[in-house]
Amino acid sequence: MKDVTNTTLTEIKVDFTPAKIDIDREAIEAQVQAAIAKYSGKEVSTETYKEVYEERTNYNKLKDALETKRKEIKGTINQPYKDFENWYKEKVLNPLEKVMDEMTAGLNAIDEHERLMRVDVVRATFEDKCMVAGIEKSTFADKYDEYSLKKYFKTGKYELKKTTLDEMDALVLSEFDALEECKANKQAIQEQVQEYDLPVDSYIRHLEDGKSLVDVLKMMKTDRDAEIARKEQKEAQEKAEAERLAEIEQLAKENANAHIKAYDAETGEILEQGTITPKPQNNVREVPKFEPSESLTINLRLTLHGGKSQFDQLKEWLEDNFISFETLEG
């Protein structure tokens, strides 16, 4: 048995002799060329049919025999490689990969343990700096893995480099400044909404979603102006409605006090000048008292300047006073 105590698998020496195939290539090529010269491009006639048929049968047999031999040669040549490949996979590659996987698993376990140790150092450092700055200690939790790389630590130690500490200080200071600015911006928004008489929550959300203070203040001014315009429009509408109702009431009073003039139907002479105001109706109808006398019928032409509503009032007054009337066509 060979002594392999001090050997390594850096090199493997293999002696390989290519296979040699002996065949009379010239004789075979000559036969093929002769067949091509004899039958290529020539028509088959009734007289040559049997001869061509037999020759083709011979050529088929020759081709089949050559193909069989070729496959046999290929199998013979490939067999040494198949034997080598089976040995290589079973005795060399598979066992070597198995032990390498075991070695990798052990190395990875050590690497992960050391990485977690470095993560603990990074987390503790960030939390201490956040506590001093008065900000939430888990603010930089997303940075722990990034700063756990070996390049941020002193060689062979679980101790951060000074450049790493300086970077972490800059991150904490930047976050502190951003929080202070955010507080100031929120205070500015709260003061402005009091002046504009607007709700504060939506504008604070816009700020927290990333909009700048200038943009939020512009939004507030736009909303304030829109609210003022809405109130002014509402007041104008209410004023216009009040004026419209007052005008309607005035027209109703004027119509109630309109003049009713009586004219002679034939001459057009004004027979009575004055205002006829219908008497207000009581819940209990009073029957007018008058002395019995002979009935009087007269023809009148009336012009009612108050229109139909005035005519309706006149009819009601005539009926209340037992005065019969009729409307003549034309």
Coordinates of C-alpha atoms in Angstrom, one line a residue:
M1 CA 0.0 0.0 0.0
K2 CA 1.2 3.5 -0.9
D3 CA 2.1 5.9 1.9
V4 CA -0.2 8.9 1.4
T5 CA 0.3 10.5 4.8
N6 CA 2.0 13.6 3.4
T7 CA 0.4 13.7 0.0
T8 CA -2.2 16.3 -1.1
L9 CA -4.9 16.3 -3.7
T10 CA -3.6 19.3 -5.5
E11 CA -2.6 17.2 -8.5
I12 CA -3.7 13.9 -10.0
K13 CA -1.4 12.2 -12.6
V14 CA -3.3 10.3 -15.3
D15 CA -1.7 8.3 -18.1
F16 CA -4.0 8.2 -21.1
T17 CA -3.2 6.5 -24.5
P18 CA -5.6 7.5 -27.3
A19 CA -7.2 4.5 -29.1
K20 CA -5.9 3.6 -32.6
I21 CA -8.3 2.3 -35.3
D22 CA -6.7 0.3 -38.2
I23 CA -8.8 0.2 -41.3
D24 CA -8.1 0.1 -45.0
R25 CA -9.5 3.5 -45.7
E26 CA -8.2 3.8 -49.3
A27 CA -9.9 0.5 -50.4
I28 CA -13.2 1.4 -48.9
E29 CA -13.1 5.0 -50.4
A30 CA -12.2 3.5 -53.8
Q31 CA -15.3 1.2 -53.7
V32 CA -17.5 4.1 -52.8
Q33 CA -16.1 6.3 -55.6
A34 CA -16.6 3.5 -58.1
A35 CA -20.3 3.2 -57.1
I36 CA -20.8 6.9 -57.3
A37 CA -19.2 7.1 -60.7
K38 CA -21.3 4.2 -62.0
Y39 CA -24.7 5.1 -60.8
S40 CA -24.7 8.8 -59.9
G41 CA -26.9 11.0 -62.2
K42 CA -27.9 8.0 -64.4
E43 CA -31.5 7.1 -65.2
V44 CA -32.8 3.6 -64.4
S45 CA -34.3 1.9 -67.4
T46 CA -36.3 -1.3 -67.8
E47 CA -33.2 -3.0 -69.1
T48 CA -31.0 -1.9 -66.1
Y49 CA -33.7 -2.2 -63.4
K50 CA -32.6 -5.7 -62.2
E51 CA -28.9 -4.8 -62.2
V52 CA -29.5 -1.5 -60.3
Y53 CA -31.8 -3.2 -57.8
E54 CA -29.2 -5.9 -56.9
E55 CA -26.4 -3.4 -56.6
R56 CA -28.5 -1.2 -54.3
T57 CA -29.2 -4.3 -52.2
N58 CA -25.4 -5.0 -52.0
Y59 CA -24.7 -1.3 -51.0
N60 CA -27.3 -1.5 -48.3
K61 CA -25.7 -4.6 -46.8
L62 CA -22.3 -2.9 -47.0
K63 CA -23.6 0.3 -45.3
D64 CA -25.3 -1.7 -42.5
A65 CA -22.1 -3.7 -41.9
L66 CA -20.0 -0.5 -41.7
E67 CA -22.5 1.1 -39.3
T68 CA -22.5 -2.0 -37.1
K69 CA -18.7 -2.0 -37.0
R70 CA -18.6 1.8 -36.3
K71 CA -20.9 1.4 -33.3
E72 CA -18.8 -1.6 -32.1
I73 CA -15.6 0.5 -32.3
K74 CA -17.2 3.4 -30.5
G75 CA -18.4 1.2 -27.6
T76 CA -14.9 -0.4 -27.3
I77 CA -13.2 3.0 -27.3
N78 CA -15.7 4.5 -24.8
Q79 CA -15.6 1.6 -22.3
P80 CA -12.3 2.7 -20.7
Y81 CA -13.7 6.2 -20.1
K82 CA -16.9 4.7 -18.6
D83 CA -14.9 2.6 -16.3
F84 CA -12.8 5.6 -15.3
E85 CA -15.8 7.8 -14.8
N86 CA -17.6 5.3 -12.5
W87 CA -14.5 4.9 -10.4
Y88 CA -13.9 8.7 -10.3
K89 CA -17.4 9.5 -9.1
E90 CA -17.7 6.6 -6.6
K91 CA -14.2 6.6 -5.1
V92 CA -13.0 10.2 -5.5
L93 CA -15.6 12.9 -6.2
N94 CA -18.5 11.8 -4.0
P95 CA -16.3 11.1 -0.9
L96 CA -14.4 14.3 -1.4
E97 CA -17.5 16.5 -1.8
K98 CA -19.0 14.9 1.4
V99 CA -16.1 15.7 3.6
M100 CA -15.9 19.2 2.0
D101 CA -19.6 19.8 2.9
E102 CA -18.8 18.8 6.5
M103 CA -15.8 21.1 6.6
T104 CA -17.9 24.0 5.1
A105 CA -20.7 23.5 7.7
G106 CA -18.2 23.7 10.5
L107 CA -16.6 26.8 9.1
N108 CA -20.0 28.4 8.5
A109 CA -21.0 27.8 12.1
I110 CA -17.9 29.5 13.4
D111 CA -18.3 32.4 10.9
E112 CA -22.0 32.9 12.0
H113 CA -21.1 32.8 15.7
E114 CA -18.4 35.5 15.1
R115 CA -20.8 37.5 13.0
L116 CA -23.4 37.5 15.7
M117 CA -20.8 38.5 18.2
R118 CA -20.0 41.5 16.0
V119 CA -23.7 42.3 15.6
D120 CA -24.0 42.4 19.4
V121 CA -21.1 44.9 19.6
V122 CA -22.7 47.1 16.8
R123 CA -26.1 47.0 18.5
A124 CA -24.8 47.9 21.9
T125 CA -22.7 50.8 20.5
F126 CA -25.7 52.2 18.5
E127 CA -28.0 51.9 21.5
D128 CA -25.6 53.7 23.8
K129 CA -25.2 56.6 21.4
C130 CA -28.9 56.8 20.9
M131 CA -29.5 57.0 24.6
V132 CA -27.0 59.8 24.9
A133 CA -28.7 61.7 22.1
G134 CA -32.2 61.1 23.6
I135 CA -33.6 59.2 20.6
E136 CA -35.2 55.8 20.3
K137 CA -32.5 53.1 20.9
S138 CA -33.6 50.9 18.0
T139 CA -33.5 53.7 15.5
F140 CA -30.6 52.1 13.6
A141 CA -31.6 48.4 13.9
D142 CA -31.4 48.2 10.1
K143 CA -27.7 49.1 10.2
Y144 CA -26.6 46.3 12.5
D145 CA -25.9 43.7 9.8
E146 CA -24.2 46.3 7.6
Y147 CA -21.7 47.3 10.3
S148 CA -21.1 43.7 11.5
L149 CA -18.7 43.1 8.6
K150 CA -15.1 42.4 9.5
K151 CA -13.8 45.5 7.7
Y152 CA -15.5 47.7 10.4
F153 CA -13.6 46.0 13.2
K154 CA -10.0 45.9 14.3
T155 CA -8.2 42.8 13.1
G156 CA -8.7 39.8 15.3
K157 CA -10.8 41.8 17.8
Y158 CA -14.4 42.5 18.6
E159 CA -13.6 46.2 18.7
L160 CA -14.9 48.8 16.2
K161 CA -12.4 50.9 14.3
K162 CA -12.3 54.6 15.1
T163 CA -13.5 55.4 11.5
T164 CA -16.5 53.2 12.2
L165 CA -17.3 54.9 15.4
D166 CA -17.0 58.3 13.6
E167 CA -19.5 57.1 11.0
M168 CA -21.9 55.9 13.6
D169 CA -21.6 59.3 15.5
A170 CA -22.4 61.1 12.2
L171 CA -25.5 58.9 11.7
V172 CA -26.8 59.5 15.2
L173 CA -26.2 63.3 15.0
S174 CA -27.9 63.5 11.6
E175 CA -30.9 61.7 13.0
F176 CA -31.0 63.9 16.1
D177 CA -31.0 67.0 13.9
A178 CA -33.7 65.6 11.7
L179 CA -35.9 64.9 14.8
E180 CA -35.4 68.4 16.2
E181 CA -36.2 69.9 12.8
C182 CA -39.3 67.7 12.6
K183 CA -40.4 68.9 16.1
A184 CA -39.9 72.5 15.1
N185 CA -41.8 72.0 11.9
K186 CA -44.7 70.4 13.8
Q187 CA -44.8 73.3 16.2
A188 CA -44.9 75.7 13.3
I189 CA -47.8 73.8 11.7
Q190 CA -49.7 73.8 15.0
E191 CA -49.3 77.6 15.4
Q192 CA -50.4 78.2 11.8
V193 CA -53.5 76.0 12.0
Q194 CA -54.6 78.0 15.1
E195 CA -54.3 81.2 13.1
Y196 CA -56.1 79.7 10.1
D197 CA -58.7 77.8 12.1
L198 CA -57.9 74.5 10.4
P199 CA -57.6 70.9 11.8
V200 CA -54.0 69.9 12.5
D201 CA -53.8 66.1 12.0
S202 CA -53.9 65.9 8.3
Y203 CA -51.0 68.5 7.9
I204 CA -48.9 66.7 10.5
R205 CA -49.4 63.5 8.4
H206 CA -48.2 65.2 5.3
L207 CA -45.1 66.3 7.1
E208 CA -44.4 62.8 8.4
D209 CA -45.0 61.3 4.9
G210 CA -42.0 63.4 3.6
K211 CA -43.4 66.7 2.4
S212 CA -41.4 69.7 3.3
L213 CA -42.6 72.4 5.7
V214 CA -42.8 74.9 2.9
D215 CA -45.1 72.6 0.9
V216 CA -47.3 71.9 3.9
L217 CA -47.6 75.6 4.7
K218 CA -48.6 76.3 1.1
M219 CA -51.3 73.6 1.3
M220 CA -52.6 75.2 4.5
K221 CA -52.8 78.7 2.9
T222 CA -54.6 77.2 -0.1
D223 CA -57.1 75.4 2.2
R224 CA -57.5 78.6 4.3
D225 CA -58.2 80.7 1.1
A226 CA -60.7 78.1 -0.1
E227 CA -62.5 78.1 3.2
I228 CA -62.8 81.9 3.2
A229 CA -64.1 81.8 -0.4
R230 CA -66.6 79.2 0.6
K231 CA -67.9 81.2 3.6
E232 CA -68.1 84.4 1.5
Q233 CA -70.1 82.5 -1.2
K234 CA -72.4 81.1 1.4
E235 CA -73.0 84.5 3.0
A236 CA -73.6 86.0 -0.4
Q237 CA -76.2 83.3 -1.2
E238 CA -77.9 83.8 2.1
K239 CA -78.0 87.6 1.6
A240 CA -79.4 87.2 -2.0
E241 CA -82.0 84.8 -0.7
A242 CA -83.1 87.2 2.1
E243 CA -83.3 90.1 -0.5
R244 CA -85.4 87.8 -2.8
L245 CA -87.8 87.0 0.0
A246 CA -88.1 90.6 1.0
E247 CA -88.8 91.6 -2.6
I248 CA -91.5 88.9 -2.8
E249 CA -93.1 90.2 0.4
Q250 CA -93.1 93.8 -0.8
L251 CA -94.7 92.8 -4.1
A252 CA -97.4 90.9 -2.2
K253 CA -98.1 94.0 -0.2
E254 CA -98.2 96.2 -3.3
N255 CA -100.6 93.8 -5.0
A256 CA -102.9 93.7 -2.0
N257 CA -103.2 97.6 -2.1
A258 CA -103.5 97.9 -5.8
H259 CA -106.2 100.3 -7.2
I260 CA -109.4 99.0 -8.7
K261 CA -111.1 101.5 -11.0
A262 CA -114.6 101.3 -12.5
Y263 CA -115.4 102.6 -16.0
D264 CA -118.6 103.1 -18.0
A265 CA -118.8 100.3 -20.5
E266 CA -120.0 102.5 -23.3
T267 CA -118.3 105.9 -22.7
G268 CA -115.2 104.8 -20.9
E269 CA -115.8 107.4 -18.2
I270 CA -114.4 106.7 -14.7
L271 CA -117.4 106.1 -12.6
E272 CA -115.6 105.6 -9.3
Q273 CA -112.2 106.7 -8.2
G274 CA -110.6 105.1 -5.2
T275 CA -109.2 101.9 -3.7
I276 CA -111.3 98.8 -3.2
T277 CA -109.7 96.8 -0.5
P278 CA -111.2 93.4 0.1
K279 CA -112.3 92.9 3.7
P280 CA -110.5 90.3 5.7
Q281 CA -112.6 87.2 6.1
N282 CA -113.6 86.0 9.5
N283 CA -114.0 82.4 10.5
V284 CA -117.8 83.1 10.8
R285 CA -119.2 84.7 7.7
E286 CA -121.2 87.8 8.5
V287 CA -124.4 88.5 6.4
P288 CA -124.5 92.1 5.3
K289 CA -127.6 94.0 6.3
F290 CA -129.4 96.2 3.7
E291 CA -132.9 97.6 3.2
P292 CA -135.0 95.7 0.6
S293 CA -135.3 97.6 -2.7
E294 CA -135.5 97.0 -6.4
S295 CA -132.5 95.1 -8.0
L296 CA -130.1 97.2 -10.1
T297 CA -128.2 95.8 -13.0
I298 CA -125.3 97.9 -14.6
N299 CA -122.7 97.1 -17.2
L300 CA -119.1 97.9 -16.2
R301 CA -115.7 97.5 -17.9
L302 CA -113.0 97.0 -15.3
T303 CA -109.2 97.3 -15.8
L304 CA -107.3 95.5 -13.1
H305 CA -103.7 96.6 -12.9
G306 CA -102.9 93.9 -10.4
G307 CA -103.6 91.2 -12.9
K308 CA -105.4 87.9 -12.3
S309 CA -104.6 87.8 -8.5
Q310 CA -106.4 91.1 -8.1
F311 CA -109.3 89.8 -10.2
D312 CA -109.6 86.7 -7.9
Q313 CA -109.7 89.0 -4.9
L314 CA -112.4 91.1 -6.5
K315 CA -114.6 88.1 -7.3
E316 CA -114.2 86.9 -3.7
W317 CA -115.3 90.3 -2.4
L318 CA -118.4 90.5 -4.8
E319 CA -119.5 87.0 -3.7
D320 CA -119.1 87.9 0.0
N321 CA -121.3 90.9 -0.6
F322 CA -124.0 89.0 -2.5
I323 CA -123.3 90.9 -5.8
S324 CA -124.0 88.7 -8.8
F325 CA -121.7 89.2 -11.9
E326 CA -120.8 87.5 -15.1
T327 CA -117.9 87.7 -17.4
L328 CA -118.8 88.7 -21.0
E329 CA -116.8 87.4 -24.0
G330 CA -114.8 90.1 -25.8

